[in-house]
Backbone as XML, in Angstrom:
<?xml version="1.0"?>
<chain id="A" units="angstrom">
  <residue number="1" name="MET">
    <atom name="N" x="8.296" y="10.090" z="6.024"/>
    <atom name="CA" x="7.918" y="8.484" z="6.403"/>
    <atom name="C" x="6.899" y="8.221" z="5.197"/>
  </residue>
  <residue number="2" name="TYR">
    <atom name="N" x="6.932" y="7.316" z="4.858"/>
    <atom name="CA" x="5.624" y="6.675" z="4.167"/>
    <atom name="C" x="5.302" y="5.189" z="4.245"/>
  </residue>
  <residue number="3" name="ALA">
    <atom name="N" x="4.491" y="4.389" z="3.873"/>
    <atom name="CA" x="3.901" y="3.505" z="4.079"/>
    <atom name="C" x="2.862" y="3.109" z="2.521"/>
  </residue>
  <residue number="4" name="VAL">
    <atom name="N" x="2.729" y="1.762" z="2.763"/>
    <atom name="CA" x="1.885" y="0.931" z="1.763"/>
    <atom name="C" x="0.723" y="0.056" z="2.522"/>
  </residue>
  <residue number="5" name="ILE">
    <atom name="N" x="-0.260" y="0.963" z="2.053"/>
    <atom name="CA" x="-1.650" y="0.214" z="2.831"/>
    <atom name="C" x="-2.600" y="-0.654" z="1.808"/>
  </residue>
  <residue number="6" name="SER">
    <atom name="N" x="-3.463" y="-1.468" z="2.506"/>
    <atom name="CA" x="-4.070" y="-2.323" z="1.200"/>
    <atom name="C" x="-5.478" y="-1.823" z="1.471"/>
  </residue>
  <residue number="7" name="ASN">
    <atom name="N" x="-6.198" y="-1.352" z="0.712"/>
    <atom name="CA" x="-7.669" y="-1.115" z="0.851"/>
    <atom name="C" x="-8.232" y="-1.369" z="-0.614"/>
  </residue>
  <residue number="8" name="GLY">
    <atom name="N" x="-9.381" y="-2.500" z="-0.238"/>
    <atom name="CA" x="-10.207" y="-2.877" z="-1.506"/>
    <atom name="C" x="-10.147" y="-3.381" z="-2.356"/>
  </residue>
  <residue number="9" name="GLY">
    <atom name="N" x="-8.860" y="-4.354" z="-2.047"/>
    <atom name="CA" x="-7.908" y="-5.037" z="-3.132"/>
    <atom name="C" x="-7.171" y="-4.384" z="-3.615"/>
  </residue>
  <residue number="10" name="LYS">
    <atom name="N" x="-6.959" y="-3.325" z="-3.248"/>
    <atom name="CA" x="-5.170" y="-2.506" z="-4.028"/>
    <atom name="C" x="-4.552" y="-1.698" z="-2.791"/>
  </residue>
  <residue number="11" name="GLN">
    <atom name="N" x="-3.325" y="-1.912" z="-3.544"/>
    <atom name="CA" x="-2.120" y="-1.215" z="-2.552"/>
    <atom name="C" x="-1.815" y="-0.044" z="-3.028"/>
  </residue>
  <residue number="12" name="TYR">
    <atom name="N" x="-1.595" y="1.090" z="-1.920"/>
    <atom name="CA" x="-1.331" y="2.554" z="-2.119"/>
    <atom name="C" x="-0.118" y="3.103" z="-1.281"/>
  </residue>
  <residue number="13" name="ARG">
    <atom name="N" x="0.421" y="3.596" z="-1.739"/>
    <atom name="CA" x="1.583" y="4.300" z="-1.266"/>
    <atom name="C" x="1.229" y="5.947" z="-0.835"/>
  </residue>
  <residue number="14" name="VAL">
    <atom name="N" x="1.243" y="6.207" z="0.399"/>
    <atom name="CA" x="0.795" y="7.138" z="1.319"/>
    <atom name="C" x="2.056" y="7.648" z="2.177"/>
  </residue>
  <residue number="15" name="GLN">
    <atom name="N" x="1.614" y="9.165" z="2.342"/>
    <atom name="CA" x="2.791" y="9.672" z="2.925"/>
    <atom name="C" x="1.782" y="10.594" z="3.789"/>
  </residue>
  <residue number="16" name="ALA">
    <atom name="N" x="2.210" y="11.296" z="4.560"/>
    <atom name="CA" x="1.444" y="11.957" z="5.749"/>
    <atom name="C" x="0.923" y="13.653" z="4.942"/>
  </residue>
  <residue number="17" name="GLY">
    <atom name="N" x="0.104" y="13.902" z="4.830"/>
    <atom name="CA" x="-0.551" y="14.770" z="3.811"/>
    <atom name="C" x="-1.568" y="14.682" z="2.402"/>
  </residue>
  <residue number="18" name="ASP">
    <atom name="N" x="-1.085" y="13.710" z="2.027"/>
    <atom name="CA" x="-1.496" y="12.879" z="0.623"/>
    <atom name="C" x="-3.096" y="13.218" z="0.821"/>
  </residue>
  <residue number="19" name="VAL">
    <atom name="N" x="-3.675" y="13.348" z="-0.244"/>
    <atom name="CA" x="-4.946" y="13.105" z="-0.381"/>
    <atom name="C" x="-5.179" y="11.827" z="-1.661"/>
  </residue>
  <residue number="20" name="VAL">
    <atom name="N" x="-5.892" y="10.906" z="-0.904"/>
    <atom name="CA" x="-5.395" y="9.683" z="-2.222"/>
    <atom name="C" x="-7.571" y="8.935" z="-2.327"/>
  </residue>
  <residue number="21" name="LYS">
    <atom name="N" x="-8.197" y="8.799" z="-3.495"/>
    <atom name="CA" x="-8.886" y="8.040" z="-3.742"/>
    <atom name="C" x="-9.115" y="6.748" z="-3.711"/>
  </residue>
  <residue number="22" name="LEU">
    <atom name="N" x="-9.521" y="6.341" z="-2.810"/>
    <atom name="CA" x="-9.837" y="4.910" z="-2.468"/>
    <atom name="C" x="-11.064" y="4.651" z="-2.655"/>
  </residue>
  <residue number="23" name="GLU">
    <atom name="N" x="-11.418" y="3.186" z="-2.550"/>
    <atom name="CA" x="-12.969" y="2.452" z="-2.567"/>
    <atom name="C" x="-14.125" y="3.135" z="-1.658"/>
  </residue>
  <residue number="24" name="SER">
    <atom name="N" x="-15.279" y="3.015" z="-2.220"/>
    <atom name="CA" x="-15.866" y="3.429" z="-1.378"/>
    <atom name="C" x="-15.997" y="3.030" z="0.166"/>
  </residue>
  <residue number="25" name="MET">
    <atom name="N" x="-16.329" y="4.068" z="1.177"/>
    <atom name="CA" x="-16.208" y="3.686" z="2.792"/>
    <atom name="C" x="-17.440" y="4.442" z="3.213"/>
  </residue>
  <residue number="26" name="SER">
    <atom name="N" x="-18.081" y="3.690" z="3.976"/>
    <atom name="CA" x="-19.105" y="4.459" z="4.922"/>
    <atom name="C" x="-18.813" y="5.446" z="6.189"/>
  </residue>
  <residue number="27" name="GLY">
    <atom name="N" x="-19.145" y="6.226" z="6.071"/>
    <atom name="CA" x="-18.830" y="7.274" z="7.234"/>
    <atom name="C" x="-18.646" y="8.717" z="6.838"/>
  </residue>
  <residue number="28" name="GLU">
    <atom name="N" x="-19.137" y="9.972" z="7.613"/>
    <atom name="CA" x="-19.615" y="10.880" z="7.004"/>
    <atom name="C" x="-17.916" y="11.786" z="6.953"/>
  </residue>
  <residue number="29" name="VAL">
    <atom name="N" x="-18.597" y="12.761" z="6.091"/>
    <atom name="CA" x="-17.042" y="13.650" z="5.887"/>
    <atom name="C" x="-16.574" y="14.234" z="7.294"/>
  </residue>
  <residue number="30" name="GLY">
    <atom name="N" x="-15.038" y="14.231" z="7.157"/>
    <atom name="CA" x="-14.436" y="14.697" z="8.861"/>
    <atom name="C" x="-14.441" y="13.505" z="9.625"/>
  </residue>
  <residue number="31" name="ALA">
    <atom name="N" x="-15.074" y="12.525" z="9.356"/>
    <atom name="CA" x="-14.624" y="11.588" z="10.685"/>
    <atom name="C" x="-13.315" y="10.791" z="10.333"/>
  </residue>
  <residue number="32" name="ALA">
    <atom name="N" x="-12.607" y="10.297" z="11.202"/>
    <atom name="CA" x="-11.513" y="9.758" z="11.132"/>
    <atom name="C" x="-11.508" y="8.512" z="10.715"/>
  </residue>
  <residue number="33" name="VAL">
    <atom name="N" x="-10.474" y="7.837" z="10.141"/>
    <atom name="CA" x="-10.561" y="6.690" z="9.304"/>
    <atom name="C" x="-9.287" y="5.611" z="9.694"/>
  </residue>
  <residue number="34" name="ASP">
    <atom name="N" x="-9.113" y="4.818" z="10.409"/>
    <atom name="CA" x="-7.664" y="3.938" z="10.526"/>
    <atom name="C" x="-7.639" y="2.820" z="9.769"/>
  </residue>
  <residue number="35" name="PHE">
    <atom name="N" x="-6.262" y="2.983" z="9.153"/>
    <atom name="CA" x="-5.950" y="1.651" z="8.734"/>
    <atom name="C" x="-5.405" y="0.864" z="9.184"/>
  </residue>
  <residue number="36" name="ASP">
    <atom name="N" x="-5.188" y="-0.642" z="9.415"/>
    <atom name="CA" x="-4.563" y="-1.462" z="10.145"/>
    <atom name="C" x="-3.636" y="-2.520" z="9.176"/>
  </residue>
  <residue number="37" name="LYS">
    <atom name="N" x="-4.108" y="-2.579" z="8.021"/>
    <atom name="CA" x="-3.415" y="-3.278" z="6.720"/>
    <atom name="C" x="-2.247" y="-2.574" z="6.352"/>
  </residue>
  <residue number="38" name="VAL">
    <atom name="N" x="-1.227" y="-2.668" z="6.960"/>
    <atom name="CA" x="0.065" y="-1.804" z="6.487"/>
    <atom name="C" x="0.638" y="-2.795" z="6.129"/>
  </residue>
  <residue number="39" name="LEU">
    <atom name="N" x="0.980" y="-2.775" z="5.098"/>
    <atom name="CA" x="2.035" y="-3.712" z="4.447"/>
    <atom name="C" x="3.597" y="-3.241" z="4.443"/>
  </residue>
  <residue number="40" name="LEU">
    <atom name="N" x="4.035" y="-1.949" z="4.333"/>
    <atom name="CA" x="5.586" y="-1.624" z="4.498"/>
    <atom name="C" x="5.285" y="0.166" z="5.048"/>
  </residue>
  <residue number="41" name="VAL">
    <atom name="N" x="6.037" y="0.262" z="5.897"/>
    <atom name="CA" x="6.842" y="1.480" z="6.369"/>
    <atom name="C" x="7.967" y="1.493" z="6.196"/>
  </residue>
  <residue number="42" name="GLY">
    <atom name="N" x="8.359" y="2.973" z="5.533"/>
    <atom name="CA" x="9.813" y="3.240" z="5.241"/>
    <atom name="C" x="10.035" y="4.454" z="5.683"/>
  </residue>
  <residue number="43" name="GLU">
    <atom name="N" x="11.498" y="4.778" z="5.865"/>
    <atom name="CA" x="11.736" y="6.368" z="6.359"/>
    <atom name="C" x="13.303" y="6.426" z="5.893"/>
  </residue>
  <residue number="44" name="GLY">
    <atom name="N" x="13.397" y="7.008" z="4.758"/>
    <atom name="CA" x="14.767" y="7.380" z="4.671"/>
    <atom name="C" x="15.246" y="5.905" z="4.141"/>
  </residue>
  <residue number="45" name="GLU">
    <atom name="N" x="16.085" y="5.403" z="4.102"/>
    <atom name="CA" x="17.067" y="4.240" z="4.182"/>
    <atom name="C" x="15.854" y="2.689" z="4.520"/>
  </residue>
  <residue number="46" name="GLN">
    <atom name="N" x="15.510" y="3.008" z="5.380"/>
    <atom name="CA" x="14.942" y="2.173" z="6.989"/>
    <atom name="C" x="13.547" y="1.514" z="6.397"/>
  </residue>
  <residue number="47" name="LEU">
    <atom name="N" x="13.683" y="0.516" z="6.245"/>
    <atom name="CA" x="11.775" y="-0.288" z="5.862"/>
    <atom name="C" x="11.759" y="-1.232" z="6.670"/>
  </residue>
  <residue number="48" name="LYS">
    <atom name="N" x="10.712" y="-1.725" z="7.385"/>
    <atom name="CA" x="9.823" y="-2.607" z="7.998"/>
    <atom name="C" x="9.083" y="-3.080" z="6.981"/>
  </residue>
  <residue number="49" name="LEU">
    <atom name="N" x="9.115" y="-4.306" z="6.493"/>
    <atom name="CA" x="8.007" y="-5.011" z="5.754"/>
    <atom name="C" x="7.585" y="-5.931" z="6.651"/>
  </residue>
  <residue number="50" name="GLY">
    <atom name="N" x="6.352" y="-6.325" z="6.751"/>
    <atom name="CA" x="5.162" y="-7.117" z="7.093"/>
    <atom name="C" x="4.940" y="-8.485" z="6.501"/>
  </residue>
  <residue number="51" name="ALA">
    <atom name="N" x="4.501" y="-9.203" z="7.153"/>
    <atom name="CA" x="4.523" y="-10.741" z="6.725"/>
    <atom name="C" x="3.128" y="-11.393" z="7.161"/>
  </residue>
  <residue number="52" name="PRO">
    <atom name="N" x="1.905" y="-10.770" z="6.512"/>
    <atom name="CA" x="1.922" y="-10.170" z="5.747"/>
    <atom name="C" x="1.528" y="-8.896" z="6.120"/>
  </residue>
  <residue number="53" name="TYR">
    <atom name="N" x="1.552" y="-8.381" z="7.248"/>
    <atom name="CA" x="1.399" y="-6.698" z="7.762"/>
    <atom name="C" x="2.462" y="-6.304" z="8.834"/>
  </residue>
  <residue number="54" name="VAL">
    <atom name="N" x="2.618" y="-5.004" z="8.912"/>
    <atom name="CA" x="3.678" y="-4.622" z="9.558"/>
    <atom name="C" x="2.685" y="-4.516" z="11.199"/>
  </residue>
  <residue number="55" name="ASP">
    <atom name="N" x="3.162" y="-5.331" z="12.248"/>
    <atom name="CA" x="2.571" y="-5.341" z="13.694"/>
    <atom name="C" x="2.802" y="-3.897" z="13.957"/>
  </residue>
  <residue number="56" name="GLY">
    <atom name="N" x="1.838" y="-3.472" z="14.698"/>
    <atom name="CA" x="1.832" y="-2.034" z="15.475"/>
    <atom name="C" x="1.699" y="-1.085" z="15.121"/>
  </residue>
  <residue number="57" name="SER">
    <atom name="N" x="1.711" y="-0.809" z="13.514"/>
    <atom name="CA" x="1.613" y="0.146" z="12.602"/>
    <atom name="C" x="-0.161" y="0.463" z="12.243"/>
  </residue>
  <residue number="58" name="LYS">
    <atom name="N" x="0.322" y="1.487" z="12.382"/>
    <atom name="CA" x="-1.331" y="2.106" z="11.747"/>
    <atom name="C" x="-1.011" y="3.025" z="10.992"/>
  </residue>
  <residue number="59" name="VAL">
    <atom name="N" x="-2.293" y="3.582" z="10.072"/>
    <atom name="CA" x="-2.166" y="4.820" z="9.267"/>
    <atom name="C" x="-3.534" y="5.265" z="9.340"/>
  </residue>
  <residue number="60" name="VAL">
    <atom name="N" x="-3.518" y="6.810" z="9.765"/>
    <atom name="CA" x="-4.810" y="7.484" z="10.068"/>
    <atom name="C" x="-5.095" y="8.588" z="9.237"/>
  </residue>
  <residue number="61" name="GLY">
    <atom name="N" x="-6.103" y="8.719" z="8.911"/>
    <atom name="CA" x="-6.563" y="9.854" z="7.997"/>
    <atom name="C" x="-8.089" y="10.085" z="8.320"/>
  </residue>
  <residue number="62" name="THR">
    <atom name="N" x="-8.415" y="11.204" z="7.802"/>
    <atom name="CA" x="-9.534" y="11.878" z="7.649"/>
    <atom name="C" x="-10.648" y="11.939" z="6.194"/>
  </residue>
  <residue number="63" name="ILE">
    <atom name="N" x="-11.766" y="11.593" z="6.380"/>
    <atom name="CA" x="-12.874" y="11.390" z="5.036"/>
    <atom name="C" x="-12.463" y="12.896" z="4.502"/>
  </residue>
  <residue number="64" name="VAL">
    <atom name="N" x="-12.625" y="13.436" z="3.426"/>
    <atom name="CA" x="-12.536" y="14.446" z="2.685"/>
    <atom name="C" x="-14.067" y="14.703" z="1.776"/>
  </residue>
  <residue number="65" name="SER">
    <atom name="N" x="-14.094" y="13.546" z="0.960"/>
    <atom name="CA" x="-15.538" y="14.031" z="0.217"/>
    <atom name="C" x="-15.692" y="12.490" z="-0.195"/>
  </residue>
  <residue number="66" name="HIS">
    <atom name="N" x="-17.145" y="12.401" z="-0.603"/>
    <atom name="CA" x="-17.357" y="10.535" z="-1.290"/>
    <atom name="C" x="-17.850" y="11.468" z="-2.697"/>
  </residue>
  <residue number="67" name="GLY">
    <atom name="N" x="-17.313" y="10.401" z="-3.760"/>
    <atom name="CA" x="-18.109" y="10.839" z="-5.050"/>
    <atom name="C" x="-18.086" y="9.787" z="-5.980"/>
  </residue>
  <residue number="68" name="ARG">
    <atom name="N" x="-18.127" y="10.170" z="-7.495"/>
    <atom name="CA" x="-17.887" y="9.079" z="-8.487"/>
    <atom name="C" x="-16.961" y="9.341" z="-9.376"/>
  </residue>
  <residue number="69" name="HIS">
    <atom name="N" x="-16.321" y="8.453" z="-10.309"/>
    <atom name="CA" x="-15.427" y="8.378" z="-10.725"/>
    <atom name="C" x="-15.896" y="8.936" z="-12.287"/>
  </residue>
  <residue number="70" name="LYS">
    <atom name="N" x="-14.800" y="9.101" z="-13.248"/>
    <atom name="CA" x="-15.501" y="9.221" z="-14.882"/>
    <atom name="C" x="-16.138" y="8.259" z="-15.165"/>
  </residue>
  <residue number="71" name="LYS">
    <atom name="N" x="-17.227" y="8.580" z="-16.071"/>
    <atom name="CA" x="-17.756" y="7.242" z="-16.919"/>
    <atom name="C" x="-17.037" y="6.514" z="-17.656"/>
  </residue>
  <residue number="72" name="ILE">
    <atom name="N" x="-17.100" y="5.372" z="-17.810"/>
    <atom name="CA" x="-16.227" y="4.360" z="-18.881"/>
    <atom name="C" x="-17.588" y="3.520" z="-19.490"/>
  </residue>
  <residue number="73" name="HIS">
    <atom name="N" x="-17.321" y="3.456" z="-20.844"/>
    <atom name="CA" x="-18.061" y="2.722" z="-21.791"/>
    <atom name="C" x="-17.626" y="1.556" z="-21.741"/>
  </residue>
  <residue number="74" name="ILE">
    <atom name="N" x="-18.676" y="0.534" z="-21.858"/>
    <atom name="CA" x="-18.361" y="-0.793" z="-22.367"/>
    <atom name="C" x="-19.303" y="-1.125" z="-23.558"/>
  </residue>
  <residue number="75" name="VAL">
    <atom name="N" x="-18.747" y="-1.575" z="-24.938"/>
    <atom name="CA" x="-19.139" y="-1.913" z="-25.847"/>
    <atom name="C" x="-18.817" y="-3.262" z="-26.241"/>
  </residue>
  <residue number="76" name="LYS">
    <atom name="N" x="-20.072" y="-4.086" z="-26.587"/>
    <atom name="CA" x="-20.285" y="-5.027" z="-27.193"/>
    <atom name="C" x="-20.658" y="-5.254" z="-28.580"/>
  </residue>
  <residue number="77" name="PHE">
    <atom name="N" x="-19.898" y="-5.456" z="-29.250"/>
    <atom name="CA" x="-20.290" y="-5.527" z="-30.729"/>
    <atom name="C" x="-19.851" y="-6.881" z="-31.580"/>
  </residue>
  <residue number="78" name="LYS">
    <atom name="N" x="-20.468" y="-7.088" z="-32.714"/>
    <atom name="CA" x="-20.571" y="-8.071" z="-33.437"/>
    <atom name="C" x="-20.879" y="-7.979" z="-34.791"/>
  </residue>
  <residue number="79" name="ARG">
    <atom name="N" x="-19.874" y="-7.948" z="-35.287"/>
    <atom name="CA" x="-19.613" y="-7.917" z="-37.172"/>
    <atom name="C" x="-20.740" y="-8.305" z="-37.765"/>
  </residue>
  <residue number="80" name="ARG">
    <atom name="N" x="-21.167" y="-7.649" z="-38.600"/>
    <atom name="CA" x="-22.009" y="-8.076" z="-39.838"/>
    <atom name="C" x="-23.313" y="-8.884" z="-38.984"/>
  </residue>
  <residue number="81" name="LYS">
    <atom name="N" x="-23.883" y="-8.355" z="-37.976"/>
    <atom name="CA" x="-24.537" y="-8.829" z="-37.213"/>
    <atom name="C" x="-25.454" y="-7.769" z="-37.053"/>
  </residue>
  <residue number="82" name="HIS">
    <atom name="N" x="-25.705" y="-6.633" z="-37.184"/>
    <atom name="CA" x="-26.103" y="-6.065" z="-36.513"/>
    <atom name="C" x="-26.717" y="-5.402" z="-34.754"/>
  </residue>
  <residue number="83" name="HIS">
    <atom name="N" x="-25.579" y="-6.228" z="-34.568"/>
    <atom name="CA" x="-25.692" y="-6.004" z="-33.266"/>
    <atom name="C" x="-24.796" y="-5.120" z="-32.075"/>
  </residue>
  <residue number="84" name="GLU">
    <atom name="N" x="-24.803" y="-4.358" z="-31.141"/>
    <atom name="CA" x="-24.075" y="-3.416" z="-31.000"/>
    <atom name="C" x="-24.843" y="-2.981" z="-29.549"/>
  </residue>
  <residue number="85" name="LYS">
    <atom name="N" x="-24.021" y="-3.321" z="-28.166"/>
    <atom name="CA" x="-24.727" y="-3.125" z="-26.881"/>
    <atom name="C" x="-23.504" y="-2.161" z="-25.978"/>
  </residue>
  <residue number="86" name="TRP">
    <atom name="N" x="-24.219" y="-0.831" z="-25.703"/>
    <atom name="CA" x="-23.445" y="-0.030" z="-25.328"/>
    <atom name="C" x="-23.678" y="-0.012" z="-23.568"/>
  </residue>
  <residue number="87" name="GLN">
    <atom name="N" x="-23.186" y="-0.097" z="-22.615"/>
    <atom name="CA" x="-23.209" y="0.084" z="-21.822"/>
    <atom name="C" x="-22.404" y="1.030" z="-20.402"/>
  </residue>
  <residue number="88" name="GLY">
    <atom name="N" x="-22.705" y="1.654" z="-19.247"/>
    <atom name="CA" x="-22.032" y="2.843" z="-19.168"/>
    <atom name="C" x="-21.582" y="2.298" z="-17.523"/>
  </residue>
  <residue number="89" name="HIS">
    <atom name="N" x="-20.701" y="2.647" z="-16.950"/>
    <atom name="CA" x="-19.804" y="2.525" z="-15.680"/>
    <atom name="C" x="-19.312" y="3.650" z="-14.698"/>
  </residue>
  <residue number="90" name="ARG">
    <atom name="N" x="-20.006" y="3.602" z="-13.645"/>
    <atom name="CA" x="-19.029" y="4.879" z="-12.940"/>
    <atom name="C" x="-18.959" y="4.386" z="-11.387"/>
  </residue>
  <residue number="91" name="GLN">
    <atom name="N" x="-17.653" y="3.976" z="-10.778"/>
    <atom name="CA" x="-17.406" y="3.589" z="-9.595"/>
    <atom name="C" x="-17.166" y="4.705" z="-8.538"/>
  </residue>
  <residue number="92" name="ASN">
    <atom name="N" x="-17.921" y="4.093" z="-7.571"/>
    <atom name="CA" x="-17.752" y="5.265" z="-6.042"/>
    <atom name="C" x="-16.631" y="5.096" z="-5.593"/>
  </residue>
  <residue number="93" name="TYR">
    <atom name="N" x="-15.979" y="6.349" z="-5.048"/>
    <atom name="CA" x="-14.843" y="6.490" z="-4.150"/>
    <atom name="C" x="-15.078" y="7.324" z="-3.019"/>
  </residue>
  <residue number="94" name="THR">
    <atom name="N" x="-14.330" y="7.337" z="-2.078"/>
    <atom name="CA" x="-14.025" y="8.052" z="-1.088"/>
    <atom name="C" x="-12.639" y="8.825" z="-1.106"/>
  </residue>
  <residue number="95" name="GLU">
    <atom name="N" x="-12.586" y="9.887" z="-0.770"/>
    <atom name="CA" x="-11.197" y="10.784" z="-1.239"/>
    <atom name="C" x="-11.008" y="10.818" z="0.829"/>
  </residue>
  <residue number="96" name="VAL">
    <atom name="N" x="-9.838" y="10.415" z="1.080"/>
    <atom name="CA" x="-9.201" y="10.430" z="2.272"/>
    <atom name="C" x="-7.867" y="11.280" z="2.359"/>
  </residue>
  <residue number="97" name="LYS">
    <atom name="N" x="-7.519" y="12.115" z="3.391"/>
    <atom name="CA" x="-6.269" y="12.798" z="3.636"/>
    <atom name="C" x="-5.599" y="12.300" z="4.751"/>
  </residue>
  <residue number="98" name="ILE">
    <atom name="N" x="-4.421" y="11.770" z="4.430"/>
    <atom name="CA" x="-3.710" y="10.865" z="5.313"/>
    <atom name="C" x="-3.327" y="11.948" z="6.293"/>
  </residue>
  <residue number="99" name="THR">
    <atom name="N" x="-3.409" y="11.781" z="7.713"/>
    <atom name="CA" x="-3.020" y="12.405" z="8.804"/>
    <atom name="C" x="-1.908" y="12.453" z="9.332"/>
  </residue>
  <residue number="100" name="GLU">
    <atom name="N" x="-1.704" y="10.987" z="9.746"/>
    <atom name="CA" x="-0.461" y="10.376" z="10.422"/>
    <atom name="C" x="-0.210" y="8.856" z="10.075"/>
  </residue>
  <residue number="101" name="ILE">
    <atom name="N" x="1.429" y="8.595" z="10.412"/>
    <atom name="CA" x="1.503" y="7.047" z="9.777"/>
    <atom name="C" x="2.168" y="6.865" z="11.258"/>
  </residue>
  <residue number="102" name="LYS">
    <atom name="N" x="1.598" y="5.647" z="12.053"/>
    <atom name="CA" x="2.150" y="5.189" z="13.617"/>
    <atom name="C" x="2.920" y="4.049" z="13.415"/>
  </residue>
</chain>
């Protein structure tokens, strides 16, 4: 069984037992998290498609860790003007283990 959930403006295809890096969430490590925005639930050849969300379905997970992604570099450069600007960014994430799809 799998589901497509929406979190932080992105969509993720998850199954029970998957570990997913999602947008940063508040909560302690080991705390339970419920995802109510389930867009699709599938099992084998059967699909339940929501409009926009599937009624009565929920995905349950536990928080594994909090962290930061790899640094990305932003470079602004103007040729022939001796102008170069560097900036870095690291996005926070929360690692969640999916335990159950209801």
